XYZ file of C-alpha atoms in Angstrom:
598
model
C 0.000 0.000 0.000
C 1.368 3.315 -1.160
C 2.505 5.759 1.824
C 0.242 8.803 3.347
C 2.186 11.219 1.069
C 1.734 9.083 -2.173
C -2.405 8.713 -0.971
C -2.700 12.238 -0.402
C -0.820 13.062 -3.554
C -3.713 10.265 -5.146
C -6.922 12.131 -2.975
C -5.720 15.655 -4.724
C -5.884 13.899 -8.732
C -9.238 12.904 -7.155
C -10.335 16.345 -5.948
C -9.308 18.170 -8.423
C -11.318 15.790 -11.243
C -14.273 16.248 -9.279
C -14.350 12.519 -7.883
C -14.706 13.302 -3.978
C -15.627 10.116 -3.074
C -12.790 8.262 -3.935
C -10.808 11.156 -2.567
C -12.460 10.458 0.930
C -11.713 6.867 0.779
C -7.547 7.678 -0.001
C -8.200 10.199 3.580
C -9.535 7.972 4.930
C -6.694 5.861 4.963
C -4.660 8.571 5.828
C -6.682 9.714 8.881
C -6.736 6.356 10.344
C -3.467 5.464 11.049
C -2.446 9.476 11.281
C -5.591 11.445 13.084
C -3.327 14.415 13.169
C -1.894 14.691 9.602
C -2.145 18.118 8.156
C -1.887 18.038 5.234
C -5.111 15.343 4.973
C -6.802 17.323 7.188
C -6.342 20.093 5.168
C -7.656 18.011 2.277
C -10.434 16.955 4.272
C -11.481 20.541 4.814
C -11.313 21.059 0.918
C -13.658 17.790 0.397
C -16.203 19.120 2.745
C -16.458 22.394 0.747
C -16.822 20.288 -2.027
C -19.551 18.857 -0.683
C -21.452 21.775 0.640
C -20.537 21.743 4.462
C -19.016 24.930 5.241
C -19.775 24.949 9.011
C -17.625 21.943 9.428
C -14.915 22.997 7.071
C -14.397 26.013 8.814
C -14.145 24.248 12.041
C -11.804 21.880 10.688
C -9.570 25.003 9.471
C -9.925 27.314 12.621
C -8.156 24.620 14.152
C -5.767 24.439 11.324
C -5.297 27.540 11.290
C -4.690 27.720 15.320
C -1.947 24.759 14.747
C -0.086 26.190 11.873
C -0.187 29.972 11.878
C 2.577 29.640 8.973
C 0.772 27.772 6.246
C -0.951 30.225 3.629
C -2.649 27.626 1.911
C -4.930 26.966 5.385
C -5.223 30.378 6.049
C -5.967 31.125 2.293
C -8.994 28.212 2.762
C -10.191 29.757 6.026
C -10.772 32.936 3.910
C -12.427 31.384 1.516
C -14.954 29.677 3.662
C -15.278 34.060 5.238
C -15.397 34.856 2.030
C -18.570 32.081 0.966
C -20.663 33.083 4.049
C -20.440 37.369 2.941
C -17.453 37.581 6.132
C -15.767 40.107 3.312
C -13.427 41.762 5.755
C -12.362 38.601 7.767
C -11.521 36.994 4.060
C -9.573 40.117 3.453
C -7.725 39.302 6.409
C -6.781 35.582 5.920
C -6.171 36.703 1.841
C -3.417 39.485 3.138
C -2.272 36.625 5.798
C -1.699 34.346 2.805
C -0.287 36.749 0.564
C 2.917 37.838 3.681
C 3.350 34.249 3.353
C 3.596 33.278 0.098
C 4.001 36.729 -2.169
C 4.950 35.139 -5.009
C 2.195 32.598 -5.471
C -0.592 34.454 -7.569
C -3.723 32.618 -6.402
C -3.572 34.098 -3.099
C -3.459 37.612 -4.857
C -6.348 36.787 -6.783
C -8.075 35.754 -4.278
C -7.299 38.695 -2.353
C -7.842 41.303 -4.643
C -11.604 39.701 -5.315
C -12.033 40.809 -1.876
C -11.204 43.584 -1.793
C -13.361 44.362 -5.042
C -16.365 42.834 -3.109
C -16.338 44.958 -0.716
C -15.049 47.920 -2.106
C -11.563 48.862 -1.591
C -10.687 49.669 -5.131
C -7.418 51.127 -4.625
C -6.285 48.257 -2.903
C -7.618 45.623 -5.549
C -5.416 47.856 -8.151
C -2.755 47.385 -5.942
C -3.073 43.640 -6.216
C -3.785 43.428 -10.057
C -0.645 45.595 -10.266
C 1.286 42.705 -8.047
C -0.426 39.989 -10.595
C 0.602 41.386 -14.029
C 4.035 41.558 -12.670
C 4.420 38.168 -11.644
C 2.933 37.281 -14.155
C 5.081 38.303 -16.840
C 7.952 37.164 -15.160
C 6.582 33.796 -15.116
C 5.234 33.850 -18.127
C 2.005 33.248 -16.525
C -0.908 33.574 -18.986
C -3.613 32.423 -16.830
C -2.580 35.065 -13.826
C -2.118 38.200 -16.661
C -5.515 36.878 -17.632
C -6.832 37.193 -13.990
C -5.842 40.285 -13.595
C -7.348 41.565 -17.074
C -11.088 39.344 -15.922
C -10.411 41.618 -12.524
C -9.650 44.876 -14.144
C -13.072 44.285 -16.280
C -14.990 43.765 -12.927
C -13.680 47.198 -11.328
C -14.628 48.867 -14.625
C -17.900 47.655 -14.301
C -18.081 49.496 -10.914
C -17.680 52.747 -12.555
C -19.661 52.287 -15.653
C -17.001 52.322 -17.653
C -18.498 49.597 -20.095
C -15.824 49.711 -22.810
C -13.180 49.539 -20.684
C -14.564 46.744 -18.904
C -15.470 44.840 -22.466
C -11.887 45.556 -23.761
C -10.098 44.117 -21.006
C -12.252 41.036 -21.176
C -10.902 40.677 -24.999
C -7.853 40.674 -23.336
C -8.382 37.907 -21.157
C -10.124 35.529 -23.097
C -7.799 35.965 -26.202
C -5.335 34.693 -23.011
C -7.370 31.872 -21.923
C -9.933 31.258 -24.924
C -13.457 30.102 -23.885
C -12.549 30.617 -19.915
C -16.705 30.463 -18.721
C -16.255 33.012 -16.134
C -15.034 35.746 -18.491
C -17.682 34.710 -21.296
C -20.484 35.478 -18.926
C -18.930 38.607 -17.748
C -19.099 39.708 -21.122
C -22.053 38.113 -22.160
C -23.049 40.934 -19.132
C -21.514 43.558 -20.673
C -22.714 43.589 -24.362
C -26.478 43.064 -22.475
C -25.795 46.429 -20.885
C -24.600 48.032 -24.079
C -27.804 46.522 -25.985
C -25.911 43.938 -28.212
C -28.363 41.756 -27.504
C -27.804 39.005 -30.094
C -23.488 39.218 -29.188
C -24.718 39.254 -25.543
C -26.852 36.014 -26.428
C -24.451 34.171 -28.820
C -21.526 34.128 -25.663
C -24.279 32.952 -23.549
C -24.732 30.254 -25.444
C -20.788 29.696 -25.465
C -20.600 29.096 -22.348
C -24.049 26.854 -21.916
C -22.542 24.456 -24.797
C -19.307 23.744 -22.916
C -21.597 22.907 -19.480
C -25.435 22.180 -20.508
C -25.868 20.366 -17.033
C -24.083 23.513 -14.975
C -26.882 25.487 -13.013
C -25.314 28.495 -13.606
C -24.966 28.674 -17.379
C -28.207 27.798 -17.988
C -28.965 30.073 -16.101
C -27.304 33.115 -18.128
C -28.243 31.631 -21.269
C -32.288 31.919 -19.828
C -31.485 35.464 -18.450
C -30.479 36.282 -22.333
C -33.473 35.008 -23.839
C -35.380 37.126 -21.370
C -33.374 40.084 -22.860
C -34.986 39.473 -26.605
C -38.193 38.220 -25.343
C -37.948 34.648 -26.336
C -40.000 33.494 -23.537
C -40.750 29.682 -24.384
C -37.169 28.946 -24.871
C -36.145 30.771 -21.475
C -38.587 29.293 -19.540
C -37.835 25.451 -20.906
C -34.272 25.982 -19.499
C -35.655 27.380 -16.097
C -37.848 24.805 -15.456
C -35.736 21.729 -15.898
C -33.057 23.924 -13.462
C -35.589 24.856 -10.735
C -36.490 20.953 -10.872
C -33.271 20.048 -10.424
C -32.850 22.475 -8.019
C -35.284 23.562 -6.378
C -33.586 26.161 -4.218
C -31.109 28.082 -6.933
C -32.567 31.771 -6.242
C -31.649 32.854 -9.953
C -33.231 30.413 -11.850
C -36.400 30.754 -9.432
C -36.309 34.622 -10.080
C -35.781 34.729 -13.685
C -38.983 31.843 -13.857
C -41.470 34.533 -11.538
C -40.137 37.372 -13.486
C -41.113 35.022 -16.906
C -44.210 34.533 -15.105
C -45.631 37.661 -14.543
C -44.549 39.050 -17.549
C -46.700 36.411 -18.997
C -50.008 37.766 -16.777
C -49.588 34.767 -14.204
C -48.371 37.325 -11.333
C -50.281 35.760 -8.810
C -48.580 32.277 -9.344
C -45.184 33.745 -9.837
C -45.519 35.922 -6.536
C -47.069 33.215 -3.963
C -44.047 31.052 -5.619
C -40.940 33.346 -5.077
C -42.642 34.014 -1.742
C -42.466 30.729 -0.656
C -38.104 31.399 -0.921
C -38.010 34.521 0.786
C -40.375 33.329 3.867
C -37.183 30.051 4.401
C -34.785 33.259 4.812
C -36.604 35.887 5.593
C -33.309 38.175 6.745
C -31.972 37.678 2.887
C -31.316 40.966 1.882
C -30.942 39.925 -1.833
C -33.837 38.426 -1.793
C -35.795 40.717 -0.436
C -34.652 43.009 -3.167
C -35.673 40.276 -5.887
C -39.280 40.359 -4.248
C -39.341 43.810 -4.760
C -38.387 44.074 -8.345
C -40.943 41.173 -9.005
C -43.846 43.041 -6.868
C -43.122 46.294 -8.868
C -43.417 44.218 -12.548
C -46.654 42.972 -11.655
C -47.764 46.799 -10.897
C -47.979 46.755 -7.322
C -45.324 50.018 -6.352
C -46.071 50.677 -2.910
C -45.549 46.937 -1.715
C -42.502 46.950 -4.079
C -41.519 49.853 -2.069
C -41.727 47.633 1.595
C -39.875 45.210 -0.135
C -36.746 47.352 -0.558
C -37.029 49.159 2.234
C -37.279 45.521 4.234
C -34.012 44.723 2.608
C -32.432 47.887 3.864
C -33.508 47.367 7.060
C -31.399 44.007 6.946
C -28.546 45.686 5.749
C -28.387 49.614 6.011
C -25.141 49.754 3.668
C -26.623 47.541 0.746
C -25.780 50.407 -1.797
C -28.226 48.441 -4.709
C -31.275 48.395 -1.968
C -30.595 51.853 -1.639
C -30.893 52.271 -5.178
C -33.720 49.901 -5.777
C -36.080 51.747 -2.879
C -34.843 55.518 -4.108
C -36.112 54.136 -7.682
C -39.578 52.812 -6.480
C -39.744 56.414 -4.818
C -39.295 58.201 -7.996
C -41.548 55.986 -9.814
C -44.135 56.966 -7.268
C -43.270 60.811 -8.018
C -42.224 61.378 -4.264
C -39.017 62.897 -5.718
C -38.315 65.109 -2.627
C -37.939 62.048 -0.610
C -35.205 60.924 -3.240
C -33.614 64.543 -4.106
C -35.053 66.925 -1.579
C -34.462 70.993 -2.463
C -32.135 72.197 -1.074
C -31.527 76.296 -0.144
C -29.478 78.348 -2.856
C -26.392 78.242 -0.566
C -26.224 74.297 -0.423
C -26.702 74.163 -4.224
C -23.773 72.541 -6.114
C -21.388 75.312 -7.140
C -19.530 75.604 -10.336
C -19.508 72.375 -11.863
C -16.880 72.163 -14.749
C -18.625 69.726 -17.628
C -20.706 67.192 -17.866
C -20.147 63.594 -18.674
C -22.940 60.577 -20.245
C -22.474 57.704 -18.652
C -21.987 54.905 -21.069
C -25.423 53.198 -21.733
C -27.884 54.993 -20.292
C -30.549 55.480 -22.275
C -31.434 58.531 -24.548
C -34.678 59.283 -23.220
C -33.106 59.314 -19.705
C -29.884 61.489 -21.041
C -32.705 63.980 -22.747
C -34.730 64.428 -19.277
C -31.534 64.836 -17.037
C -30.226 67.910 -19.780
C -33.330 69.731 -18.146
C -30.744 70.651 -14.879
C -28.475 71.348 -17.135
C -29.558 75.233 -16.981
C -29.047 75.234 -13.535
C -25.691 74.854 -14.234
C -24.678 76.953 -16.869
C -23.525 80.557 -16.018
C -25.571 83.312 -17.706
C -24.771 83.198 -21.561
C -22.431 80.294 -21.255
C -22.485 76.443 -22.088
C -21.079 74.125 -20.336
C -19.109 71.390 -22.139
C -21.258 68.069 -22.167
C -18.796 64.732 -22.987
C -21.081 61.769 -24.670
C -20.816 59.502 -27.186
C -21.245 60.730 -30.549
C -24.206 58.916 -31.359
C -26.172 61.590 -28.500
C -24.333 64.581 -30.131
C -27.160 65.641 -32.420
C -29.873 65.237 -29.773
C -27.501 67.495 -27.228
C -27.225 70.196 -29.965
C -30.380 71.348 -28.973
C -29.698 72.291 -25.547
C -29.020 75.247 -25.562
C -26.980 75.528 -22.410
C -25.016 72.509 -23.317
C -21.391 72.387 -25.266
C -21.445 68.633 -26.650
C -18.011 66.698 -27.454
C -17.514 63.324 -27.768
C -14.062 64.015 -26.351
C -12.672 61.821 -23.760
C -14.308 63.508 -20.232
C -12.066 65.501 -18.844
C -11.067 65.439 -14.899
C -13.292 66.951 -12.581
C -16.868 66.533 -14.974
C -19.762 65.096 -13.153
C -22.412 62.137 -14.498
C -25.556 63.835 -16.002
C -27.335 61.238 -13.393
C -25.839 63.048 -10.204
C -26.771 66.429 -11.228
C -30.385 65.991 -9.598
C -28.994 65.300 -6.059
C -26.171 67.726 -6.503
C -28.623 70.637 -7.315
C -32.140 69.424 -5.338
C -34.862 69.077 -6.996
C -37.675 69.170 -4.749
C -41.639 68.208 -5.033
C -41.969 69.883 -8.073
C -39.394 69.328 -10.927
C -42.107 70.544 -13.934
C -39.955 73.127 -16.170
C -40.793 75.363 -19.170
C -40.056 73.402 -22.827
C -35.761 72.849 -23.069
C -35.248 71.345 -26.168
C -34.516 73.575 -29.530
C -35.182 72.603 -32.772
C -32.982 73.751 -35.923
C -34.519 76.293 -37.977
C -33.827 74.854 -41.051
C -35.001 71.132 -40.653
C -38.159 72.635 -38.994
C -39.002 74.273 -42.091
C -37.851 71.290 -44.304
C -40.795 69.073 -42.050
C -43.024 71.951 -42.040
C -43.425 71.622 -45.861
C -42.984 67.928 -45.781
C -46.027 67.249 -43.709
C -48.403 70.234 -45.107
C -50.563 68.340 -47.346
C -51.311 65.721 -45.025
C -54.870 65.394 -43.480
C -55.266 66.837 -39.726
C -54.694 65.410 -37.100
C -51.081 64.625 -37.536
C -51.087 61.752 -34.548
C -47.288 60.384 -34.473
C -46.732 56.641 -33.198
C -44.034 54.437 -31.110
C -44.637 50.437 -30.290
C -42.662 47.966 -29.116
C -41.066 45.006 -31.282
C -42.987 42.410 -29.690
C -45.167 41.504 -26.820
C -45.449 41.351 -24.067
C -45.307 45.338 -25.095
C -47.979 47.769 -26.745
C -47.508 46.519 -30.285
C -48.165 48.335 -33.904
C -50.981 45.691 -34.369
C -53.126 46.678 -31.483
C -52.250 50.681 -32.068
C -53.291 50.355 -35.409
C -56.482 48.885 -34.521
C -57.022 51.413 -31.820
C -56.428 54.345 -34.363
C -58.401 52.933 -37.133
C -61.651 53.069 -34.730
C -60.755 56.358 -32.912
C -59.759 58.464 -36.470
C -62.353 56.976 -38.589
C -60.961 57.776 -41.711
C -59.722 61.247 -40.501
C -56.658 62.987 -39.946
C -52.851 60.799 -40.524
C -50.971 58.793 -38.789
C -47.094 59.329 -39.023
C -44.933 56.588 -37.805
C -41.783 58.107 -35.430
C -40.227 54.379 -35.344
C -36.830 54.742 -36.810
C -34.649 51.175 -35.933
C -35.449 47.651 -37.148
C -39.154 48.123 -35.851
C -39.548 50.104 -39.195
C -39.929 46.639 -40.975
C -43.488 45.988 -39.449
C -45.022 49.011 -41.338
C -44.840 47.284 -44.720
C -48.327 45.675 -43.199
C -49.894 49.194 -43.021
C -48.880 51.250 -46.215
C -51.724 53.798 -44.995
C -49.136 55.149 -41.811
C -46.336 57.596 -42.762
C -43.214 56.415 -42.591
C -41.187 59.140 -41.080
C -38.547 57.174 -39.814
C -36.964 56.543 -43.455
C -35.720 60.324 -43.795
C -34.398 60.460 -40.133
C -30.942 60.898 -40.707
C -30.465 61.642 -37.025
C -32.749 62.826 -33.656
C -32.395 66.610 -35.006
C -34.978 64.869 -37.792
C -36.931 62.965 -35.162
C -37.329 66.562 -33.276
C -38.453 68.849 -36.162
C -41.029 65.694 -37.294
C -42.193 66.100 -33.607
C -42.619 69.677 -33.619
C -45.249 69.295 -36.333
C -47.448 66.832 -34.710
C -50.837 67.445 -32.976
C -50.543 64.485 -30.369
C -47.911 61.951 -30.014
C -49.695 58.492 -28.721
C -47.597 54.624 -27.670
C -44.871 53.043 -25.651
C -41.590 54.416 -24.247
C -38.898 55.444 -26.470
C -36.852 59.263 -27.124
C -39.666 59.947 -29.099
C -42.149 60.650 -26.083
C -39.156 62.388 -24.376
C -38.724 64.500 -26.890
C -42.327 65.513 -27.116
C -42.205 66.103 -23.463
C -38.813 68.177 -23.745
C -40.804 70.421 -26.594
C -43.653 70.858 -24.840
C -45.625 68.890 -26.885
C -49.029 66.919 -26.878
C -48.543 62.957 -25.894
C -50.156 60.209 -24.187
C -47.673 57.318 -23.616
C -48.423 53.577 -22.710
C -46.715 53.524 -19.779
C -45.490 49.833 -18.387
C -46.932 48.622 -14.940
C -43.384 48.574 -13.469
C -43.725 52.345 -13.779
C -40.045 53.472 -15.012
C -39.058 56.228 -12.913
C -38.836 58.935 -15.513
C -42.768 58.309 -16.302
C -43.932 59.290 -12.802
C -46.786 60.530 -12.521
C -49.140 62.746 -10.587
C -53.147 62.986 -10.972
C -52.261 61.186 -14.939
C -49.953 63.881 -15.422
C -45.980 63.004 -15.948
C -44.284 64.591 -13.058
C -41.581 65.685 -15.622
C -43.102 66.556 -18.929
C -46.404 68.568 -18.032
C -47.533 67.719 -21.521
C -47.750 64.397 -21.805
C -50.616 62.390 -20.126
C -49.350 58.709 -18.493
C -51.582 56.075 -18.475
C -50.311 52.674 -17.032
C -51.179 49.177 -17.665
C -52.505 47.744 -14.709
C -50.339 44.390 -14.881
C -47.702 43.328 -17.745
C -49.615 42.126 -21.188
C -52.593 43.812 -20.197
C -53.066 46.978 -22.845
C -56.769 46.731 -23.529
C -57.448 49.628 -20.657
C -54.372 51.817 -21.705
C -55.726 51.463 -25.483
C -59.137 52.423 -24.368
C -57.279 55.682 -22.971
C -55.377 56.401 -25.804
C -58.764 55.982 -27.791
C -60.487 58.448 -26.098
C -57.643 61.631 -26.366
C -57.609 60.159 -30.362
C -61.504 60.460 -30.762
C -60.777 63.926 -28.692
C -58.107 65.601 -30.757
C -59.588 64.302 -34.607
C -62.904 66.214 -33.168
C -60.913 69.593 -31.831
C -58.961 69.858 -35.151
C -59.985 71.323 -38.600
C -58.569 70.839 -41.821
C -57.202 74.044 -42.804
């Protein structure tokens, strides 16, 4: 029979192939004739992470740990098992224990500088990646330069900074091609940047190399969800929530499926079932809250989060999540309360976009944007140049799509920094150019009154063309025109309905999209930088608005709390539209009768 170091050499091929049994049996051995052997101890800790029993494996290496105050890779295991159960500081500890010991072995800095990301110490993360790339390249260590590349991507992603964060994972997987941790991080990222179909072909990457793996399946389902291909995502959720019954993801992703469907009810009693087993789970109290909101209910949305907060009074995303349910409720002092002239935010030298956020959201935010600018000046707005045109007509605003310079502040701050109060309503912001105003003047002249523009979504479970088109052809009755705003892929539906003006075909950019608006009598449909504009020139819209209430549709008596022209009318739960439509039919039958041909 082979000796304890030759078994234990045999239990760690075992371990690290995934066959823990057999690994057990070798310790066994080991344990038997040697209770106090380290080093199978120490393996014996490993196995029982393995198998899911952290209480004992952290016994097992306190002890270690006691015994052997020297060996980093006990100490480095204690701070995993800290590090499992949300102890982020006490892993920190036992990482920077490890690291004294053993500088030059990389793991310990990885592990360490995940830590430190976790719980926030940037700086000190940089530090470590710094460490990494160095040893790295001495060794000629792809897999740790490609660590610290997947860990440079994650801090990125802190700040926003999405093509930093999407570059560096390039960098990394071109270093360890098809590594499943760094697919799905960037799977992530194109999601946020709304490369969808990218976003969905990595996710699918990743599920091919592990179809059984929870987790995959998982991301592949979530990506589905993103282009609203609900019967494939839910096929994949269901065989994971059978197979495991307790994996919070896959059970959220399935409720959130759910009630988009219109089975709320179901969804809600089932996701409750989860949160009553821990009812102290801060995430999951935040999940219930998001999934509460979808299905239209804000003010129990709102306990949710502010349950979860009360669990954990740092959670910066509860904080978010509840100040978001606030402002979707329109109680925006509660969020950004006004503050006197001399706590105002002084001189504030530019302004910067973050990456991804949406235009609609960019075009409502430019409203502070006065606030800011000294009398007759601009002040220099940094975004990317596909927002330039729509910025040109702010007046107060300087766009570049220059690289921000040091010092500028997010558009998305400037609300808190200045105080916005109870009542945010302001006077129309948003200029149109002389000359394209003219050009859409004439363009439009001979058409039938009313002008009524339209926005839909793709496909359900939005307001579609189908059921605005049917809406309109009862409410207009043969009168007035209806002038399609749509200008992206959605364009392709209108070959159906050759009666609807296609205005989207001569949009060569949103200057076009603005000077179209300008000559409209009511703009009617779902959310998109069409209704924002109309709100930002002070025109006449009603807009569909979702049941999960986005925060920048608030509203107050059916009136949005930011664009006093535009009515808000929401859906009661997800799917349903025949309500909202009857709405929008109404202010249609209203306006055709209150306008004349001229």
């Amino acid at each position: 029979m082979p000796g304890s170091d030759g078994l234990i050499e045999a239990a760690q091929q075992f371990m690290a192939s995934g066959r823990i049994e057999e690994a057990d049996m070798l310790l066994d051995d080991v344990l038997s004739a040697m209770p106090g052997h380290v080093n199978a101890l120490c393996l014996r800790a490993s196995s029982l992470l393995a198998r899911g029993q952290k209480d004992r494996a952290f016994s097992l290496l306190s002890e270690l740990a006691t015994q052997c105050p020297d060996r980093a890779d006990i100490v480095g295991n204690l701070g995993m098992v800290h590090h499992m159960e949300g102890r982020g500081e006490e892993a920190r500890y036992c990482y920077e224990r490890a690291v004294a010991l053993r500088p030059e072995e990389g793991a310990y800095r990885v592990s360490l500088a995940t830590v430190l990301i976790s719980i926030g110490e940037v700086a000190e993360a940089r530090e470590q990646i710094v460490h990494l790339l160095d040893i790295g390249r001495e060794t000629d260590n792809r897999e740790l330069v490609a660590e610290a590349r997947s860990l440079t991507a994650r801090i990125a992603l802190m700040g926003n900074a999405l093509f930093e964060a999407e570059q560096a994972l390039r960098d990394a997987l071109e270093l360890r091609p098809g590594h499943p941790m760094d697919l799905s991080l960037r799977s992530d990222v194109l999601a946020r940047l709304q490369h969808k179909e990218e976003a969905l072909a990595l996710a699918e990457q990743v599920y091919r190399k592990a179809p059984a793996d929870h987790d995959s399946v998982v991301l592949l389902a979530r990506r589905l969800l993103d282009l609203n291909r609900f019967a494939e995502a839910e096929r994949h959720l269901r065989r994971t929530v059978a197979t495991a019954p307790n994996h919070v993801e896959a059970n959220y992703l399935l409720a959130t499926l759910l009630v988009l469907k219109g089975e709320g009810a179901r969804a809600l009693a089932g996701f409750a079932g989860h949160v009553r087993q821990a009812p102290n789970d801060a995430g999951l109290l935040m999940r219930m809250a998001t999934l509460v909101r979808l299905s239209g209910d804000l003010e129990k949305a709102l306990s949710f989060a502010e349950l979860a907060l009360k669990q954990e009074a740092d959670n910066g995303a509860a904080r978010l999540l509840r100040d978001d349910i606030l402002l979707a409720l329109g109680r925006i002092g509660e969020v950004w309360p006004e503050k006197p002239e001399e706590e105002r935010s002084g001189a504030v030298p530019a302004i910067t976009v973050p990456l991804a956020l949406p235009s609609g959201d960019v075009l409502l935010l430019c409203r502070f944007a006065s606030r800011l600018a000294p009398p007759g000046q601009r002040i220099v707005c940094h975004a990317e140049p596909d927002l330039l045109p729509l910025l040109v007509g702010i007046s107060s605003l300087l766009p570049t799509d220059e690289p921000a310079q040091a010092g500028a502040v997010p558009i998305t701050d400037l609300p808190d920094l200045l105080g916005v109060g109870e009542d945010p309503a302001a006077a129309p912001y948003l200029a149109v150019e002389e000359g394209r105003f003219v050009r859409w003047a004439d363009a439009v002249a001979h058409l039938p009154r009313p002008l009524i523009g339209i926005v839909w979504d793709e496909v359900p479970p939005g307001l579609t063309l189908d059921g605005l088109v049917k809406m309109l052809s009862e409410s207009l009755a043969g009168a007035g025109t209806v002038v399609s705003l749509v200008f992206d892929q959605g364009r392709s539906q209108l070959s159906a309905y050759p009666a609807i003006v296609d205005a989207g075909m001569n949009f060569t950019d949103s200057r076009d999209l603005a000077a179209a608006v300008a000559q409209l009598d009511l703009v009617v449909g779902s959310d998109g930088l069409a209704m924002h504009v109309a709100g930002a020139l002070g025109r006449e819209a009603v807009i569909a608005a979702p049941s999960l209430q986005p925060w920048v549709w608030a509203q107050r008596d059916g009136r949005s709390v930011w664009y006093p022209t535009i009515q808000v009318v929401r859906q009661p739960a997800p799917g349903s539209w025949d309500t909202v439509l009857a709405t929008l039919a109404s202010v249609v039958r209203e306006k055709a009768l209150g306008t004349q041909e001229p």
